[in-house]
């Protein structure tokens, strides 16, 4: 039960952050939800449970894919998610996404090291092995708190 609660807290916390609100992109029958935020927003017990590093210099990227087709509305999907982040100087960092499954929910979390006020452009490939094969791009500035 705690792990289910932990995942819900991770995702709901991410959704409640006013400066880094959750964002969504619709690709065909799929809704891709994504958010990035500082890892210190995660309570220590939840970070420990999911092996997430809490640090002023670590940001998190959270991706979730949901089916929005008529017969499967809201069903979370597993996907292959890979990508990288590039800062304004052109330095690239590969992202290693970790899948978290809790009941019917499936989340993908990656950590990224950053400096204060460092801005990254994220390029994330999402593929479900059938009819979803897309690239998600977004920009995020991280702060050391």
PDB file of C-alpha atoms in Angstrom:
ATOM      1  CA  UNK A   1       0.000   0.000   0.000  1.00  0.00           C
ATOM      2  CA  UNK A   2       2.818   2.425   0.835  1.00  0.00           C
ATOM      3  CA  UNK A   3       4.389   2.078  -2.600  1.00  0.00           C
ATOM      4  CA  UNK A   4       1.058   2.851  -4.308  1.00  0.00           C
ATOM      5  CA  UNK A   5       0.654   5.855  -2.040  1.00  0.00           C
ATOM      6  CA  UNK A   6       4.254   6.847  -2.762  1.00  0.00           C
ATOM      7  CA  UNK A   7       3.758   6.881  -6.533  1.00  0.00           C
ATOM      8  CA  UNK A   8       0.538   8.831  -6.191  1.00  0.00           C
ATOM      9  CA  UNK A   9       2.319  11.356  -3.991  1.00  0.00           C
ATOM     10  CA  UNK A  10       5.203  11.702  -6.451  1.00  0.00           C
ATOM     11  CA  UNK A  11       2.880  12.365  -9.355  1.00  0.00           C
ATOM     12  CA  UNK A  12       0.380  14.531  -7.438  1.00  0.00           C
ATOM     13  CA  UNK A  13       3.220  16.588  -5.988  1.00  0.00           C
ATOM     14  CA  UNK A  14       4.567  17.152  -9.470  1.00  0.00           C
ATOM     15  CA  UNK A  15       1.127  18.218 -10.641  1.00  0.00           C
ATOM     16  CA  UNK A  16       0.718  20.653  -7.756  1.00  0.00           C
ATOM     17  CA  UNK A  17       3.927  22.616  -8.324  1.00  0.00           C
ATOM     18  CA  UNK A  18       2.801  26.037  -9.555  1.00  0.00           C
ATOM     19  CA  UNK A  19       5.997  27.069 -11.357  1.00  0.00           C
ATOM     20  CA  UNK A  20       6.459  23.764 -13.129  1.00  0.00           C
ATOM     21  CA  UNK A  21       2.901  22.665 -13.857  1.00  0.00           C
ATOM     22  CA  UNK A  22       2.254  19.369 -15.563  1.00  0.00           C
ATOM     23  CA  UNK A  23       1.994  19.602 -19.315  1.00  0.00           C
ATOM     24  CA  UNK A  24       0.269  17.376 -21.841  1.00  0.00           C
ATOM     25  CA  UNK A  25       0.658  16.651 -25.549  1.00  0.00           C
ATOM     26  CA  UNK A  26      -1.938  14.707 -27.537  1.00  0.00           C
ATOM     27  CA  UNK A  27      -0.491  12.400 -30.223  1.00  0.00           C
ATOM     28  CA  UNK A  28      -3.234  10.469 -32.006  1.00  0.00           C
ATOM     29  CA  UNK A  29      -5.031   8.363 -29.397  1.00  0.00           C
ATOM     30  CA  UNK A  30      -2.375   9.006 -26.745  1.00  0.00           C
ATOM     31  CA  UNK A  31      -1.984  11.704 -24.110  1.00  0.00           C
ATOM     32  CA  UNK A  32       1.623  12.223 -23.020  1.00  0.00           C
ATOM     33  CA  UNK A  33       1.846  13.927 -19.632  1.00  0.00           C
ATOM     34  CA  UNK A  34       5.199  15.369 -18.613  1.00  0.00           C
ATOM     35  CA  UNK A  35       6.620  17.507 -15.841  1.00  0.00           C
ATOM     36  CA  UNK A  36      10.075  18.384 -14.503  1.00  0.00           C
ATOM     37  CA  UNK A  37      10.960  19.702 -11.046  1.00  0.00           C
ATOM     38  CA  UNK A  38      13.656  19.695  -8.376  1.00  0.00           C
ATOM     39  CA  UNK A  39      14.162  16.390  -6.570  1.00  0.00           C
ATOM     40  CA  UNK A  40      14.063  18.070  -3.139  1.00  0.00           C
ATOM     41  CA  UNK A  41      10.291  18.456  -3.554  1.00  0.00           C
ATOM     42  CA  UNK A  42      10.025  14.684  -3.037  1.00  0.00           C
ATOM     43  CA  UNK A  43       9.806  13.683   0.647  1.00  0.00           C
ATOM     44  CA  UNK A  44      12.854  11.673   1.828  1.00  0.00           C
ATOM     45  CA  UNK A  45      10.848   8.503   2.571  1.00  0.00           C
ATOM     46  CA  UNK A  46       9.346   8.393  -0.929  1.00  0.00           C
ATOM     47  CA  UNK A  47      12.694   9.161  -2.570  1.00  0.00           C
ATOM     48  CA  UNK A  48      14.269   6.290  -0.638  1.00  0.00           C
ATOM     49  CA  UNK A  49      11.442   3.908  -1.556  1.00  0.00           C
ATOM     50  CA  UNK A  50      11.905   4.610  -5.295  1.00  0.00           C
ATOM     51  CA  UNK A  51      15.691   5.028  -5.236  1.00  0.00           C
ATOM     52  CA  UNK A  52      15.460   8.692  -6.251  1.00  0.00           C
ATOM     53  CA  UNK A  53      18.358  10.974  -5.363  1.00  0.00           C
ATOM     54  CA  UNK A  54      17.297  14.049  -3.410  1.00  0.00           C
ATOM     55  CA  UNK A  55      19.693  16.926  -4.014  1.00  0.00           C
ATOM     56  CA  UNK A  56      19.564  20.644  -4.700  1.00  0.00           C
ATOM     57  CA  UNK A  57      21.478  19.816  -7.874  1.00  0.00           C
ATOM     58  CA  UNK A  58      19.224  17.018  -9.196  1.00  0.00           C
ATOM     59  CA  UNK A  59      16.071  17.570 -11.212  1.00  0.00           C
ATOM     60  CA  UNK A  60      13.474  14.967 -12.129  1.00  0.00           C
ATOM     61  CA  UNK A  61      11.596  14.398 -15.370  1.00  0.00           C
ATOM     62  CA  UNK A  62       8.308  12.485 -15.049  1.00  0.00           C
ATOM     63  CA  UNK A  63       6.550  11.077 -18.151  1.00  0.00           C
ATOM     64  CA  UNK A  64       3.250   9.193 -18.301  1.00  0.00           C
ATOM     65  CA  UNK A  65       1.454   7.928 -21.423  1.00  0.00           C
ATOM     66  CA  UNK A  66      -2.308   7.347 -21.408  1.00  0.00           C
ATOM     67  CA  UNK A  67      -4.557   5.849 -24.036  1.00  0.00           C
ATOM     68  CA  UNK A  68      -7.407   8.225 -24.913  1.00  0.00           C
ATOM     69  CA  UNK A  69      -9.149   6.045 -27.509  1.00  0.00           C
ATOM     70  CA  UNK A  70     -12.850   5.555 -26.920  1.00  0.00           C
ATOM     71  CA  UNK A  71     -12.631   2.021 -25.546  1.00  0.00           C
ATOM     72  CA  UNK A  72      -9.539   2.597 -23.359  1.00  0.00           C
ATOM     73  CA  UNK A  73      -9.855   6.182 -22.070  1.00  0.00           C
ATOM     74  CA  UNK A  74      -7.340   6.858 -19.307  1.00  0.00           C
ATOM     75  CA  UNK A  75      -5.507   3.534 -19.510  1.00  0.00           C
ATOM     76  CA  UNK A  76      -1.819   3.972 -18.640  1.00  0.00           C
ATOM     77  CA  UNK A  77       0.564   2.494 -21.205  1.00  0.00           C
ATOM     78  CA  UNK A  78       4.027   1.067 -21.009  1.00  0.00           C
ATOM     79  CA  UNK A  79       6.451   2.540 -23.504  1.00  0.00           C
ATOM     80  CA  UNK A  80      10.101   2.652 -24.395  1.00  0.00           C
ATOM     81  CA  UNK A  81      11.302   6.102 -23.368  1.00  0.00           C
ATOM     82  CA  UNK A  82      14.779   7.388 -24.145  1.00  0.00           C
ATOM     83  CA  UNK A  83      16.223  10.825 -24.557  1.00  0.00           C
ATOM     84  CA  UNK A  84      18.678  13.491 -23.643  1.00  0.00           C
ATOM     85  CA  UNK A  85      18.854  17.025 -22.300  1.00  0.00           C
ATOM     86  CA  UNK A  86      21.037  19.744 -23.789  1.00  0.00           C
ATOM     87  CA  UNK A  87      22.004  22.916 -21.955  1.00  0.00           C
ATOM     88  CA  UNK A  88      22.481  26.324 -23.568  1.00  0.00           C
ATOM     89  CA  UNK A  89      26.216  25.644 -24.063  1.00  0.00           C
ATOM     90  CA  UNK A  90      25.435  22.535 -26.121  1.00  0.00           C
ATOM     91  CA  UNK A  91      26.467  19.985 -23.509  1.00  0.00           C
ATOM     92  CA  UNK A  92      24.261  16.875 -23.696  1.00  0.00           C
ATOM     93  CA  UNK A  93      23.248  14.552 -20.886  1.00  0.00           C
ATOM     94  CA  UNK A  94      21.625  11.197 -21.609  1.00  0.00           C
ATOM     95  CA  UNK A  95      18.500  10.472 -19.593  1.00  0.00           C
ATOM     96  CA  UNK A  96      17.952   7.046 -18.036  1.00  0.00           C
ATOM     97  CA  UNK A  97      14.259   6.558 -17.405  1.00  0.00           C
ATOM     98  CA  UNK A  98      13.140   4.233 -14.633  1.00  0.00           C
ATOM     99  CA  UNK A  99       9.710   2.642 -14.934  1.00  0.00           C
ATOM    100  CA  UNK A 100       7.520   2.796 -11.837  1.00  0.00           C
ATOM    101  CA  UNK A 101       4.373   0.642 -11.813  1.00  0.00           C
ATOM    102  CA  UNK A 102       1.802   1.045  -9.095  1.00  0.00           C
ATOM    103  CA  UNK A 103      -1.504  -0.677  -9.698  1.00  0.00           C
ATOM    104  CA  UNK A 104      -2.796   0.637 -13.024  1.00  0.00           C
ATOM    105  CA  UNK A 105      -0.406   3.620 -13.051  1.00  0.00           C
ATOM    106  CA  UNK A 106       2.857   3.599 -15.021  1.00  0.00           C
ATOM    107  CA  UNK A 107       5.378   6.440 -14.627  1.00  0.00           C
ATOM    108  CA  UNK A 108       8.805   7.003 -16.124  1.00  0.00           C
ATOM    109  CA  UNK A 109      11.254   9.017 -14.015  1.00  0.00           C
ATOM    110  CA  UNK A 110      14.725  10.273 -14.985  1.00  0.00           C
ATOM    111  CA  UNK A 111      17.197  12.282 -12.932  1.00  0.00           C
ATOM    112  CA  UNK A 112      19.274  15.130 -14.319  1.00  0.00           C
ATOM    113  CA  UNK A 113      22.140  16.963 -12.633  1.00  0.00           C
ATOM    114  CA  UNK A 114      22.019  20.748 -12.989  1.00  0.00           C
ATOM    115  CA  UNK A 115      23.483  24.026 -11.775  1.00  0.00           C
ATOM    116  CA  UNK A 116      21.511  27.014 -10.519  1.00  0.00           C
ATOM    117  CA  UNK A 117      19.428  28.599 -13.283  1.00  0.00           C
ATOM    118  CA  UNK A 118      20.623  26.043 -15.832  1.00  0.00           C
ATOM    119  CA  UNK A 119      18.220  25.664 -18.757  1.00  0.00           C
ATOM    120  CA  UNK A 120      17.842  22.411 -20.655  1.00  0.00           C
ATOM    121  CA  UNK A 121      16.085  21.523 -23.874  1.00  0.00           C
ATOM    122  CA  UNK A 122      14.754  17.986 -23.558  1.00  0.00           C
ATOM    123  CA  UNK A 123      14.396  15.629 -26.519  1.00  0.00           C
ATOM    124  CA  UNK A 124      12.550  12.470 -25.526  1.00  0.00           C
ATOM    125  CA  UNK A 125      11.605   9.590 -27.825  1.00  0.00           C
ATOM    126  CA  UNK A 126       8.447   7.684 -26.877  1.00  0.00           C
ATOM    127  CA  UNK A 127       7.517   4.401 -28.564  1.00  0.00           C
ATOM    128  CA  UNK A 128       4.903   1.836 -27.522  1.00  0.00           C
ATOM    129  CA  UNK A 129       5.946  -0.768 -30.125  1.00  0.00           C
ATOM    130  CA  UNK A 130       2.797  -0.406 -32.209  1.00  0.00           C
ATOM    131  CA  UNK A 131       1.300   2.912 -33.271  1.00  0.00           C
ATOM    132  CA  UNK A 132       2.996   5.491 -31.034  1.00  0.00           C
ATOM    133  CA  UNK A 133       6.428   6.674 -32.141  1.00  0.00           C
ATOM    134  CA  UNK A 134       7.010  10.326 -31.346  1.00  0.00           C
ATOM    135  CA  UNK A 135       9.552  12.817 -30.086  1.00  0.00           C
ATOM    136  CA  UNK A 136       8.662  15.142 -27.227  1.00  0.00           C
ATOM    137  CA  UNK A 137      10.626  18.369 -26.872  1.00  0.00           C
ATOM    138  CA  UNK A 138      10.379  20.940 -24.110  1.00  0.00           C
ATOM    139  CA  UNK A 139      12.562  23.378 -22.203  1.00  0.00           C
ATOM    140  CA  UNK A 140      13.028  23.676 -18.428  1.00  0.00           C
ATOM    141  CA  UNK A 141      15.102  25.962 -16.223  1.00  0.00           C
ATOM    142  CA  UNK A 142      16.199  24.422 -12.916  1.00  0.00           C
ATOM    143  CA  UNK A 143      17.034  26.318  -9.744  1.00  0.00           C
ATOM    144  CA  UNK A 144      19.116  25.330  -6.741  1.00  0.00           C
ATOM    145  CA  UNK A 145      16.899  25.706  -3.692  1.00  0.00           C
TER     146      UNK A 145
END
